[in-house]
PDB file of C-alpha atoms in Angstrom:
ATOM      1  CA  UNK D   1     226.077  54.126 235.265  1.00  0.00           C
ATOM      2  CA  UNK D   2     224.292  57.383 235.989  1.00  0.00           C
ATOM      3  CA  UNK D   3     223.815  60.146 233.526  1.00  0.00           C
ATOM      4  CA  UNK D   4     225.049  63.647 234.144  1.00  0.00           C
ATOM      5  CA  UNK D   5     223.000  65.091 231.238  1.00  0.00           C
ATOM      6  CA  UNK D   6     219.887  66.099 233.177  1.00  0.00           C
ATOM      7  CA  UNK D   7     218.907  68.725 235.728  1.00  0.00           C
ATOM      8  CA  UNK D   8     217.709  67.651 239.214  1.00  0.00           C
ATOM      9  CA  UNK D   9     214.608  69.783 239.116  1.00  0.00           C
ATOM     10  CA  UNK D  10     212.763  72.123 236.831  1.00  0.00           C
ATOM     11  CA  UNK D  11     210.201  74.576 238.035  1.00  0.00           C
ATOM     12  CA  UNK D  12     208.116  76.657 235.662  1.00  0.00           C
ATOM     13  CA  UNK D  13     205.715  79.137 237.270  1.00  0.00           C
ATOM     14  CA  UNK D  14     204.811  81.560 234.477  1.00  0.00           C
ATOM     15  CA  UNK D  15     200.955  81.580 234.238  1.00  0.00           C
ATOM     16  CA  UNK D  16     200.812  84.384 231.664  1.00  0.00           C
ATOM     17  CA  UNK D  17     203.163  82.807 229.109  1.00  0.00           C
ATOM     18  CA  UNK D  18     201.489  81.992 225.783  1.00  0.00           C
ATOM     19  CA  UNK D  19     204.441  80.326 223.934  1.00  0.00           C
ATOM     20  CA  UNK D  20     206.594  77.693 225.591  1.00  0.00           C
ATOM     21  CA  UNK D  21     209.688  76.025 224.098  1.00  0.00           C
ATOM     22  CA  UNK D  22     211.359  73.359 226.209  1.00  0.00           C
ATOM     23  CA  UNK D  23     214.312  71.344 224.850  1.00  0.00           C
ATOM     24  CA  UNK D  24     216.552  69.400 227.233  1.00  0.00           C
ATOM     25  CA  UNK D  25     217.322  65.997 228.682  1.00  0.00           C
ATOM     26  CA  UNK D  26     214.554  64.737 230.934  1.00  0.00           C
ATOM     27  CA  UNK D  27     214.970  66.294 234.401  1.00  0.00           C
ATOM     28  CA  UNK D  28     214.844  64.253 237.593  1.00  0.00           C
ATOM     29  CA  UNK D  29     211.618  66.087 238.594  1.00  0.00           C
ATOM     30  CA  UNK D  30     209.235  68.823 237.483  1.00  0.00           C
ATOM     31  CA  UNK D  31     208.262  70.414 240.817  1.00  0.00           C
ATOM     32  CA  UNK D  32     206.029  73.170 239.577  1.00  0.00           C
ATOM     33  CA  UNK D  33     204.592  73.652 236.149  1.00  0.00           C
ATOM     34  CA  UNK D  34     202.076  76.509 235.888  1.00  0.00           C
ATOM     35  CA  UNK D  35     201.474  77.899 232.413  1.00  0.00           C
ATOM     36  CA  UNK D  36     197.742  78.242 232.470  1.00  0.00           C
ATOM     37  CA  UNK D  37     197.396  80.639 229.447  1.00  0.00           C
ATOM     38  CA  UNK D  38     199.587  78.620 227.178  1.00  0.00           C
ATOM     39  CA  UNK D  39     198.670  78.642 223.482  1.00  0.00           C
ATOM     40  CA  UNK D  40     201.638  77.049 221.736  1.00  0.00           C
ATOM     41  CA  UNK D  41     204.097  74.556 223.252  1.00  0.00           C
ATOM     42  CA  UNK D  42     207.105  72.762 221.737  1.00  0.00           C
ATOM     43  CA  UNK D  43     208.467  69.993 223.979  1.00  0.00           C
ATOM     44  CA  UNK D  44     211.656  68.274 222.829  1.00  0.00           C
ATOM     45  CA  UNK D  45     212.823  65.787 225.442  1.00  0.00           C
ATOM     46  CA  UNK D  46     216.074  63.843 225.035  1.00  0.00           C
ATOM     47  CA  UNK D  47     217.366  60.717 226.707  1.00  0.00           C
ATOM     48  CA  UNK D  48     220.515  58.656 226.283  1.00  0.00           C
ATOM     49  CA  UNK D  49     220.468  55.288 224.532  1.00  0.00           C
ATOM     50  CA  UNK D  50     221.702  53.733 227.776  1.00  0.00           C
ATOM     51  CA  UNK D  51     218.602  55.106 229.645  1.00  0.00           C
ATOM     52  CA  UNK D  52     216.263  53.700 226.957  1.00  0.00           C
ATOM     53  CA  UNK D  53     217.871  50.285 227.273  1.00  0.00           C
ATOM     54  CA  UNK D  54     217.595  50.318 231.088  1.00  0.00           C
ATOM     55  CA  UNK D  55     213.949  51.314 230.980  1.00  0.00           C
ATOM     56  CA  UNK D  56     213.116  48.602 228.398  1.00  0.00           C
ATOM     57  CA  UNK D  57     214.903  45.928 230.395  1.00  0.00           C
ATOM     58  CA  UNK D  58     212.653  43.505 232.325  1.00  0.00           C
ATOM     59  CA  UNK D  59     213.928  44.885 235.641  1.00  0.00           C
ATOM     60  CA  UNK D  60     214.734  48.360 234.263  1.00  0.00           C
ATOM     61  CA  UNK D  61     216.670  51.073 236.002  1.00  0.00           C
ATOM     62  CA  UNK D  62     214.437  52.515 238.662  1.00  0.00           C
ATOM     63  CA  UNK D  63     216.067  56.002 238.528  1.00  0.00           C
ATOM     64  CA  UNK D  64     215.415  56.404 234.832  1.00  0.00           C
ATOM     65  CA  UNK D  65     211.881  55.029 235.131  1.00  0.00           C
ATOM     66  CA  UNK D  66     211.089  57.517 237.964  1.00  0.00           C
ATOM     67  CA  UNK D  67     212.560  60.445 235.970  1.00  0.00           C
ATOM     68  CA  UNK D  68     210.554  59.535 232.917  1.00  0.00           C
ATOM     69  CA  UNK D  69     207.316  59.150 234.935  1.00  0.00           C
ATOM     70  CA  UNK D  70     207.816  62.634 236.386  1.00  0.00           C
ATOM     71  CA  UNK D  71     207.433  64.012 232.879  1.00  0.00           C
ATOM     72  CA  UNK D  72     203.717  63.527 233.558  1.00  0.00           C
ATOM     73  CA  UNK D  73     203.954  66.558 235.892  1.00  0.00           C
ATOM     74  CA  UNK D  74     205.285  68.623 232.962  1.00  0.00           C
ATOM     75  CA  UNK D  75     202.518  67.437 230.621  1.00  0.00           C
ATOM     76  CA  UNK D  76     199.917  68.081 233.267  1.00  0.00           C
ATOM     77  CA  UNK D  77     201.174  71.680 233.591  1.00  0.00           C
ATOM     78  CA  UNK D  78     200.833  72.364 229.858  1.00  0.00           C
ATOM     79  CA  UNK D  79     197.419  70.626 229.515  1.00  0.00           C
ATOM     80  CA  UNK D  80     195.597  73.875 228.491  1.00  0.00           C
ATOM     81  CA  UNK D  81     197.750  74.258 225.342  1.00  0.00           C
ATOM     82  CA  UNK D  82     196.052  74.665 221.950  1.00  0.00           C
ATOM     83  CA  UNK D  83     199.039  73.798 219.712  1.00  0.00           C
ATOM     84  CA  UNK D  84     201.537  71.045 220.763  1.00  0.00           C
ATOM     85  CA  UNK D  85     204.657  69.898 219.005  1.00  0.00           C
ATOM     86  CA  UNK D  86     206.393  66.834 220.432  1.00  0.00           C
ATOM     87  CA  UNK D  87     209.856  65.924 219.097  1.00  0.00           C
ATOM     88  CA  UNK D  88     212.263  64.151 218.935  1.00  0.00           C
ATOM     89  CA  UNK D  89     211.133  60.559 219.127  1.00  0.00           C
ATOM     90  CA  UNK D  90     212.492  60.314 222.667  1.00  0.00           C
ATOM     91  CA  UNK D  91     209.554  62.376 223.847  1.00  0.00           C
ATOM     92  CA  UNK D  92     206.996  59.706 222.859  1.00  0.00           C
ATOM     93  CA  UNK D  93     209.114  57.007 224.479  1.00  0.00           C
ATOM     94  CA  UNK D  94     209.304  58.985 227.666  1.00  0.00           C
ATOM     95  CA  UNK D  95     205.563  59.695 227.630  1.00  0.00           C
ATOM     96  CA  UNK D  96     204.892  55.966 227.488  1.00  0.00           C
ATOM     97  CA  UNK D  97     205.900  55.655 231.088  1.00  0.00           C
ATOM     98  CA  UNK D  98     203.480  58.321 232.253  1.00  0.00           C
ATOM     99  CA  UNK D  99     200.581  57.683 229.820  1.00  0.00           C
ATOM    100  CA  UNK D 100     198.461  55.973 232.480  1.00  0.00           C
ATOM    101  CA  UNK D 101     198.152  59.315 234.385  1.00  0.00           C
ATOM    102  CA  UNK D 102     198.151  61.560 231.326  1.00  0.00           C
ATOM    103  CA  UNK D 103     195.772  64.500 231.637  1.00  0.00           C
ATOM    104  CA  UNK D 104     193.157  65.439 229.122  1.00  0.00           C
ATOM    105  CA  UNK D 105     194.227  68.154 226.716  1.00  0.00           C
ATOM    106  CA  UNK D 106     190.774  69.665 226.503  1.00  0.00           C
ATOM    107  CA  UNK D 107     191.897  72.760 224.471  1.00  0.00           C
ATOM    108  CA  UNK D 108     194.305  70.969 222.069  1.00  0.00           C
ATOM    109  CA  UNK D 109     193.465  71.730 218.420  1.00  0.00           C
ATOM    110  CA  UNK D 110     196.748  70.800 216.690  1.00  0.00           C
ATOM    111  CA  UNK D 111     199.217  68.057 217.571  1.00  0.00           C
ATOM    112  CA  UNK D 112     202.515  67.283 215.776  1.00  0.00           C
ATOM    113  CA  UNK D 113     204.483  64.185 216.808  1.00  0.00           C
ATOM    114  CA  UNK D 114     207.784  63.097 215.305  1.00  0.00           C
ATOM    115  CA  UNK D 115     209.003  59.581 215.878  1.00  0.00           C
ATOM    116  CA  UNK D 116     211.483  57.117 214.463  1.00  0.00           C
ATOM    117  CA  UNK D 117     212.188  53.431 214.302  1.00  0.00           C
ATOM    118  CA  UNK D 118     214.353  53.412 217.437  1.00  0.00           C
ATOM    119  CA  UNK D 119     211.554  54.478 219.806  1.00  0.00           C
ATOM    120  CA  UNK D 120     208.244  52.994 220.964  1.00  0.00           C
ATOM    121  CA  UNK D 121     204.707  54.248 220.501  1.00  0.00           C
ATOM    122  CA  UNK D 122     202.842  53.209 223.630  1.00  0.00           C
ATOM    123  CA  UNK D 123     201.782  56.770 224.467  1.00  0.00           C
ATOM    124  CA  UNK D 124     200.379  57.469 221.025  1.00  0.00           C
ATOM    125  CA  UNK D 125     196.875  56.078 221.417  1.00  0.00           C
ATOM    126  CA  UNK D 126     196.533  57.303 224.994  1.00  0.00           C
ATOM    127  CA  UNK D 127     197.640  60.826 224.013  1.00  0.00           C
ATOM    128  CA  UNK D 128     195.211  60.900 221.081  1.00  0.00           C
ATOM    129  CA  UNK D 129     192.274  59.730 223.214  1.00  0.00           C
ATOM    130  CA  UNK D 130     193.104  62.487 225.681  1.00  0.00           C
ATOM    131  CA  UNK D 131     192.700  65.200 222.970  1.00  0.00           C
ATOM    132  CA  UNK D 132     188.919  65.283 222.514  1.00  0.00           C
ATOM    133  CA  UNK D 133     188.936  68.450 220.408  1.00  0.00           C
ATOM    134  CA  UNK D 134     191.874  67.659 218.172  1.00  0.00           C
ATOM    135  CA  UNK D 135     191.444  69.061 214.630  1.00  0.00           C
ATOM    136  CA  UNK D 136     194.939  68.772 213.129  1.00  0.00           C
ATOM    137  CA  UNK D 137     197.215  65.707 213.585  1.00  0.00           C
ATOM    138  CA  UNK D 138     200.663  65.606 211.990  1.00  0.00           C
ATOM    139  CA  UNK D 139     202.694  62.321 212.391  1.00  0.00           C
ATOM    140  CA  UNK D 140     206.241  62.398 211.039  1.00  0.00           C
ATOM    141  CA  UNK D 141     208.587  59.411 210.865  1.00  0.00           C
ATOM    142  CA  UNK D 142     205.892  56.932 211.891  1.00  0.00           C
ATOM    143  CA  UNK D 143     208.203  53.885 212.033  1.00  0.00           C
ATOM    144  CA  UNK D 144     208.848  52.754 215.518  1.00  0.00           C
ATOM    145  CA  UNK D 145     210.625  50.209 217.734  1.00  0.00           C
ATOM    146  CA  UNK D 146     208.425  47.172 218.398  1.00  0.00           C
ATOM    147  CA  UNK D 147     208.003  46.635 222.108  1.00  0.00           C
ATOM    148  CA  UNK D 148     205.498  44.797 224.303  1.00  0.00           C
ATOM    149  CA  UNK D 149     204.231  48.243 225.217  1.00  0.00           C
ATOM    150  CA  UNK D 150     203.553  49.646 221.750  1.00  0.00           C
ATOM    151  CA  UNK D 151     199.903  50.342 222.417  1.00  0.00           C
ATOM    152  CA  UNK D 152     196.907  50.203 220.121  1.00  0.00           C
ATOM    153  CA  UNK D 153     198.272  52.478 217.426  1.00  0.00           C
ATOM    154  CA  UNK D 154     200.788  50.214 215.878  1.00  0.00           C
ATOM    155  CA  UNK D 155     200.725  47.349 213.336  1.00  0.00           C
ATOM    156  CA  UNK D 156     203.268  45.251 215.176  1.00  0.00           C
ATOM    157  CA  UNK D 157     200.447  43.738 217.229  1.00  0.00           C
ATOM    158  CA  UNK D 158     198.166  41.411 215.358  1.00  0.00           C
ATOM    159  CA  UNK D 159     194.627  42.772 214.953  1.00  0.00           C
ATOM    160  CA  UNK D 160     193.006  40.222 217.364  1.00  0.00           C
ATOM    161  CA  UNK D 161     195.311  41.304 220.169  1.00  0.00           C
ATOM    162  CA  UNK D 162     194.646  45.020 219.693  1.00  0.00           C
ATOM    163  CA  UNK D 163     192.244  47.133 221.583  1.00  0.00           C
ATOM    164  CA  UNK D 164     191.027  50.339 219.903  1.00  0.00           C
ATOM    165  CA  UNK D 165     192.869  51.554 216.783  1.00  0.00           C
ATOM    166  CA  UNK D 166     193.359  55.134 215.746  1.00  0.00           C
ATOM    167  CA  UNK D 167     190.064  54.903 213.955  1.00  0.00           C
ATOM    168  CA  UNK D 168     188.289  54.886 217.341  1.00  0.00           C
ATOM    169  CA  UNK D 169     190.037  57.956 218.648  1.00  0.00           C
ATOM    170  CA  UNK D 170     187.585  60.869 218.955  1.00  0.00           C
TER     171      UNK D 170
END
């Protein structure tokens, strides 16, 4: 079953914008994202429960996985942001599929992430490691869905099996 909730393509070419608010279902692709002077960004990505189930399945839905992976292009385009707000919990789940290629947010000073027990946290530790100058971190609703892709940040993995914890994030 395919979803009709999302756009095929989103292109954002506004290099002088300093405030960016994006709230929508994950698009099929983010072809151009140029917001080089961005100071404050609020990214609220949504997905359907069916899409989450397909992505989590052992042989998940390729179309949903590809769409979620393309969110990396959006995140790459806003990498110069100073203040970033990620909500709802769907955003973190989506980022988990593109965290291997996540850019460094070299200017990020403040990060707010809202999650809930229905979604995973795989992207959390990768995102935090890619914010070397982070000064303010706000985590809301820190319960999460246990998956085999939770990452280093969660307690659902026994300590011996973990890599770095949040204590080792710069």
